[in-house]
Amino acid sequence: MASIPLRLRDHSYDVLIGPGVRTSLPEVVGRLGAGRAVVVSARPREWVPDTGVETLLLPARDGERDKTLATVEALCREFVRFGLTRSDVVVSCGGGTTTDVVGLAAALHHRGVPVVHLPTTLLAQVDAGVGGKTAVNLPEGKNLVGTYWQPSAVLCDTDYLTTLPRRELLNGYGEIARCHFIGAPDLRSLPRAEQIAASVRLKARVVQADERDAGLRHILNYGHTLGHALEKATGFALRHGEGVAVGTVFAGRLAGALGRIGRARVAEHHDVVRSYGLPTAVPSEAGTADLVRLMRHDKKAAGGLTFVLDGPHGAELVHDVPSDVVTHVLTGMPRAPLAALVAADAPPAGRASVATTDPARS
Ligand code: GLY
């Protein structure tokens, strides 16, 4: 088991990673001194660990459909009916959409109750469940309403991952692949638990330095500018991690075209992404002009085209990248039909898959 500390100015917690770490929940709840708990779970009851205290178990559904203010309100009303106080604890168990929405409900109920996350997808374990960002969607767009609410602990139980369909695992590997270019060592040959631990260690370092996204934290969005545009352009048929994978290859080529990195480093982007079994080509269905238009609306952009790009000093946010260069590099990307790019959605061999997806993150 790995235990990775995340130390912030006024709040610290540990991220535990390994098989069976969900059974540490009663100890975590005991250390918090919580009298009661509400567990909000997108996983079947048998996957939800005991809390050691009086508990209300509420069902949740992973996915963007329930990542709404209406869900937050419904959860808060359940918390009130249960009599949940600030001396109690909320526990989330599910993918990144569930940790996001439950984290936001915990932040708002009585202006903040402690929350413990049990992320159950690879994507949520390496990114969404760690670092304290919470958000829900509006009809106008994704993740438009949210806040920072750091958990009191994160238990990344790798047993959950044994139940994931192959494509959902790959979704998480999109975020692991981009770590290669933002300060992690080469993780390709490591066992999965060590890949998760290294990704979390990197994220903890970044969040400790810039909890509120004022600068450094932007590097976590490596590959995301095109990634988000690809998700939108394909109506979310391309999943978040898959979009980030293609976006990472593109970011390498763009950095090369701007003279920030050499040919070998550009090629490394392609090789790393491909070695995780992730897509490296842009879906033929997504038009170049449409993608450039979508990238202009990226959250990091202030009107122009903004990317996190590799360079002589490592990855950094680069504003106002000329649109003709972006268009030229995008036009030169390999293309393939969406159906040929994405992995078959088969369950893992010999196991029933529990319903779970992490379709999109930011
Ligand atoms: N997922 C990016 C971040 O937590 O900042």
PDB file of N, CA, C and O and ligand atoms in Angstrom, residues 127-128 130-133 148 175 178 203 206-207 211 213 217-218 220-221 224 240 361-362, ligand 1:
ATOM      1  N   ASP A 127      -6.804  11.327 -10.898  1.00  0.00           N
ATOM      2  CA  ASP A 127      -7.026  12.756 -11.115  1.00  0.00           C
ATOM      3  C   ASP A 127      -8.230  13.294 -10.339  1.00  0.00           C
ATOM      4  O   ASP A 127      -8.066  14.023  -9.363  1.00  0.00           O
ATOM      5  N   ALA A 128      -9.440  12.909 -10.753  1.00  0.00           N
ATOM      6  CA  ALA A 128     -10.636  13.597 -10.262  1.00  0.00           C
ATOM      7  C   ALA A 128     -10.819  13.553  -8.756  1.00  0.00           C
ATOM      8  O   ALA A 128     -11.231  14.541  -8.138  1.00  0.00           O
ATOM      9  N   VAL A 130      -8.684  13.438  -6.394  1.00  0.00           N
ATOM     10  CA  VAL A 130      -7.583  14.011  -5.605  1.00  0.00           C
ATOM     11  C   VAL A 130      -7.445  15.491  -5.953  1.00  0.00           C
ATOM     12  O   VAL A 130      -7.498  15.860  -7.128  1.00  0.00           O
ATOM     13  N   GLY A 131      -7.297  16.361  -4.958  1.00  0.00           N
ATOM     14  CA  GLY A 131      -6.985  17.756  -5.269  1.00  0.00           C
ATOM     15  C   GLY A 131      -8.071  18.753  -4.950  1.00  0.00           C
ATOM     16  O   GLY A 131      -7.843  19.955  -5.022  1.00  0.00           O
ATOM     17  N   GLY A 132      -9.283  18.259  -4.613  1.00  0.00           N
ATOM     18  CA  GLY A 132     -10.286  19.137  -4.045  1.00  0.00           C
ATOM     19  C   GLY A 132     -11.153  19.925  -5.005  1.00  0.00           C
ATOM     20  O   GLY A 132     -11.953  20.742  -4.567  1.00  0.00           O
ATOM     21  N   LYS A 133     -11.057  19.671  -6.317  1.00  0.00           N
ATOM     22  CA  LYS A 133     -11.978  20.379  -7.221  1.00  0.00           C
ATOM     23  C   LYS A 133     -13.322  19.661  -7.213  1.00  0.00           C
ATOM     24  O   LYS A 133     -13.371  18.432  -7.301  1.00  0.00           O
ATOM     25  N   TYR A 148     -13.649  24.639  -4.469  1.00  0.00           N
ATOM     26  CA  TYR A 148     -12.569  23.787  -3.972  1.00  0.00           C
ATOM     27  C   TYR A 148     -12.984  23.297  -2.593  1.00  0.00           C
ATOM     28  O   TYR A 148     -13.312  24.111  -1.720  1.00  0.00           O
ATOM     29  N   GLU A 175      -4.907  10.069 -18.624  1.00  0.00           N
ATOM     30  CA  GLU A 175      -4.345  11.008 -17.637  1.00  0.00           C
ATOM     31  C   GLU A 175      -2.962  10.547 -17.170  1.00  0.00           C
ATOM     32  O   GLU A 175      -2.092  11.370 -16.869  1.00  0.00           O
ATOM     33  N   ARG A 178      -0.296  11.550 -19.866  1.00  0.00           N
ATOM     34  CA  ARG A 178       0.107  12.965 -19.917  1.00  0.00           C
ATOM     35  C   ARG A 178       1.070  13.321 -18.772  1.00  0.00           C
ATOM     36  O   ARG A 178       1.823  14.303 -18.851  1.00  0.00           O
ATOM     37  N   LYS A 203       0.445  14.887  -8.778  1.00  0.00           N
ATOM     38  CA  LYS A 203      -0.684  15.808  -8.595  1.00  0.00           C
ATOM     39  C   LYS A 203      -0.603  16.482  -7.226  1.00  0.00           C
ATOM     40  O   LYS A 203      -0.874  17.681  -7.096  1.00  0.00           O
ATOM     41  N   VAL A 206       1.791  19.348  -7.313  1.00  0.00           N
ATOM     42  CA  VAL A 206       1.262  20.503  -8.051  1.00  0.00           C
ATOM     43  C   VAL A 206       0.197  21.223  -7.224  1.00  0.00           C
ATOM     44  O   VAL A 206       0.210  22.451  -7.103  1.00  0.00           O
ATOM     45  N   VAL A 207      -0.715  20.451  -6.630  1.00  0.00           N
ATOM     46  CA  VAL A 207      -1.813  21.062  -5.867  1.00  0.00           C
ATOM     47  C   VAL A 207      -1.266  21.767  -4.624  1.00  0.00           C
ATOM     48  O   VAL A 207      -1.745  22.837  -4.235  1.00  0.00           O
ATOM     49  N   GLU A 211      -2.994  25.420  -5.077  1.00  0.00           N
ATOM     50  CA  GLU A 211      -4.278  24.753  -4.832  1.00  0.00           C
ATOM     51  C   GLU A 211      -5.390  25.328  -5.701  1.00  0.00           C
ATOM     52  O   GLU A 211      -6.257  24.603  -6.173  1.00  0.00           O
ATOM     53  N   ASP A 213      -5.463  26.934  -8.699  1.00  0.00           N
ATOM     54  CA  ASP A 213      -5.366  27.083 -10.160  1.00  0.00           C
ATOM     55  C   ASP A 213      -4.887  28.465 -10.596  1.00  0.00           C
ATOM     56  O   ASP A 213      -5.334  28.985 -11.622  1.00  0.00           O
ATOM     57  N   ARG A 217      -0.957  24.812 -11.487  1.00  0.00           N
ATOM     58  CA  ARG A 217      -1.949  23.718 -11.600  1.00  0.00           C
ATOM     59  C   ARG A 217      -2.437  23.534 -13.031  1.00  0.00           C
ATOM     60  O   ARG A 217      -2.931  22.460 -13.401  1.00  0.00           O
ATOM     61  N   HIS A 218      -2.303  24.594 -13.859  1.00  0.00           N
ATOM     62  CA  HIS A 218      -2.717  24.467 -15.260  1.00  0.00           C
ATOM     63  C   HIS A 218      -1.995  23.332 -15.971  1.00  0.00           C
ATOM     64  O   HIS A 218      -2.507  22.785 -16.942  1.00  0.00           O
ATOM     65  N   LEU A 220      -1.658  20.430 -15.204  1.00  0.00           N
ATOM     66  CA  LEU A 220      -2.426  19.181 -15.148  1.00  0.00           C
ATOM     67  C   LEU A 220      -3.350  19.062 -16.359  1.00  0.00           C
ATOM     68  O   LEU A 220      -3.866  17.988 -16.654  1.00  0.00           O
ATOM     69  N   ASN A 221      -3.574  20.182 -17.027  1.00  0.00           N
ATOM     70  CA  ASN A 221      -4.428  20.164 -18.213  1.00  0.00           C
ATOM     71  C   ASN A 221      -3.635  19.934 -19.500  1.00  0.00           C
ATOM     72  O   ASN A 221      -4.076  20.294 -20.588  1.00  0.00           O
ATOM     73  N   HIS A 224      -5.275  18.757 -22.740  1.00  0.00           N
ATOM     74  CA  HIS A 224      -6.718  18.906 -22.528  1.00  0.00           C
ATOM     75  C   HIS A 224      -7.374  19.896 -23.491  1.00  0.00           C
ATOM     76  O   HIS A 224      -8.583  19.832 -23.685  1.00  0.00           O
ATOM     77  N   HIS A 240     -13.050  11.214 -22.110  1.00  0.00           N
ATOM     78  CA  HIS A 240     -12.115  12.245 -21.670  1.00  0.00           C
ATOM     79  C   HIS A 240     -10.654  11.808 -21.835  1.00  0.00           C
ATOM     80  O   HIS A 240      -9.841  12.518 -22.436  1.00  0.00           O
ATOM     81  N   ARG A 361     -14.156  14.816 -17.874  1.00  0.00           N
ATOM     82  CA  ARG A 361     -13.605  15.558 -16.729  1.00  0.00           C
ATOM     83  C   ARG A 361     -13.015  16.846 -17.247  1.00  0.00           C
ATOM     84  O   ARG A 361     -12.907  17.063 -18.420  1.00  0.00           O
ATOM     85  N   SER A 362     -12.619  17.644 -16.318  1.00  0.00           N
ATOM     86  CA  SER A 362     -11.837  18.787 -16.786  1.00  0.00           C
ATOM     87  C   SER A 362     -10.716  19.027 -15.804  1.00  0.00           C
ATOM     88  O   SER A 362     -10.747  18.540 -14.693  1.00  0.00           O
TER      89      SER A 362
HETATM   90  N1  GLY B   1      -8.050  17.837 -13.121  1.00  0.00           N
HETATM   91  C1  GLY B   1      -7.197  18.939 -13.074  1.00  0.00           C
HETATM   92  C2  GLY B   1      -7.061  19.527 -11.708  1.00  0.00           C
HETATM   93  O1  GLY B   1      -7.430  18.901 -10.742  1.00  0.00           O
HETATM   94  O2  GLY B   1      -6.605  20.625 -11.602  1.00  0.00           O
END
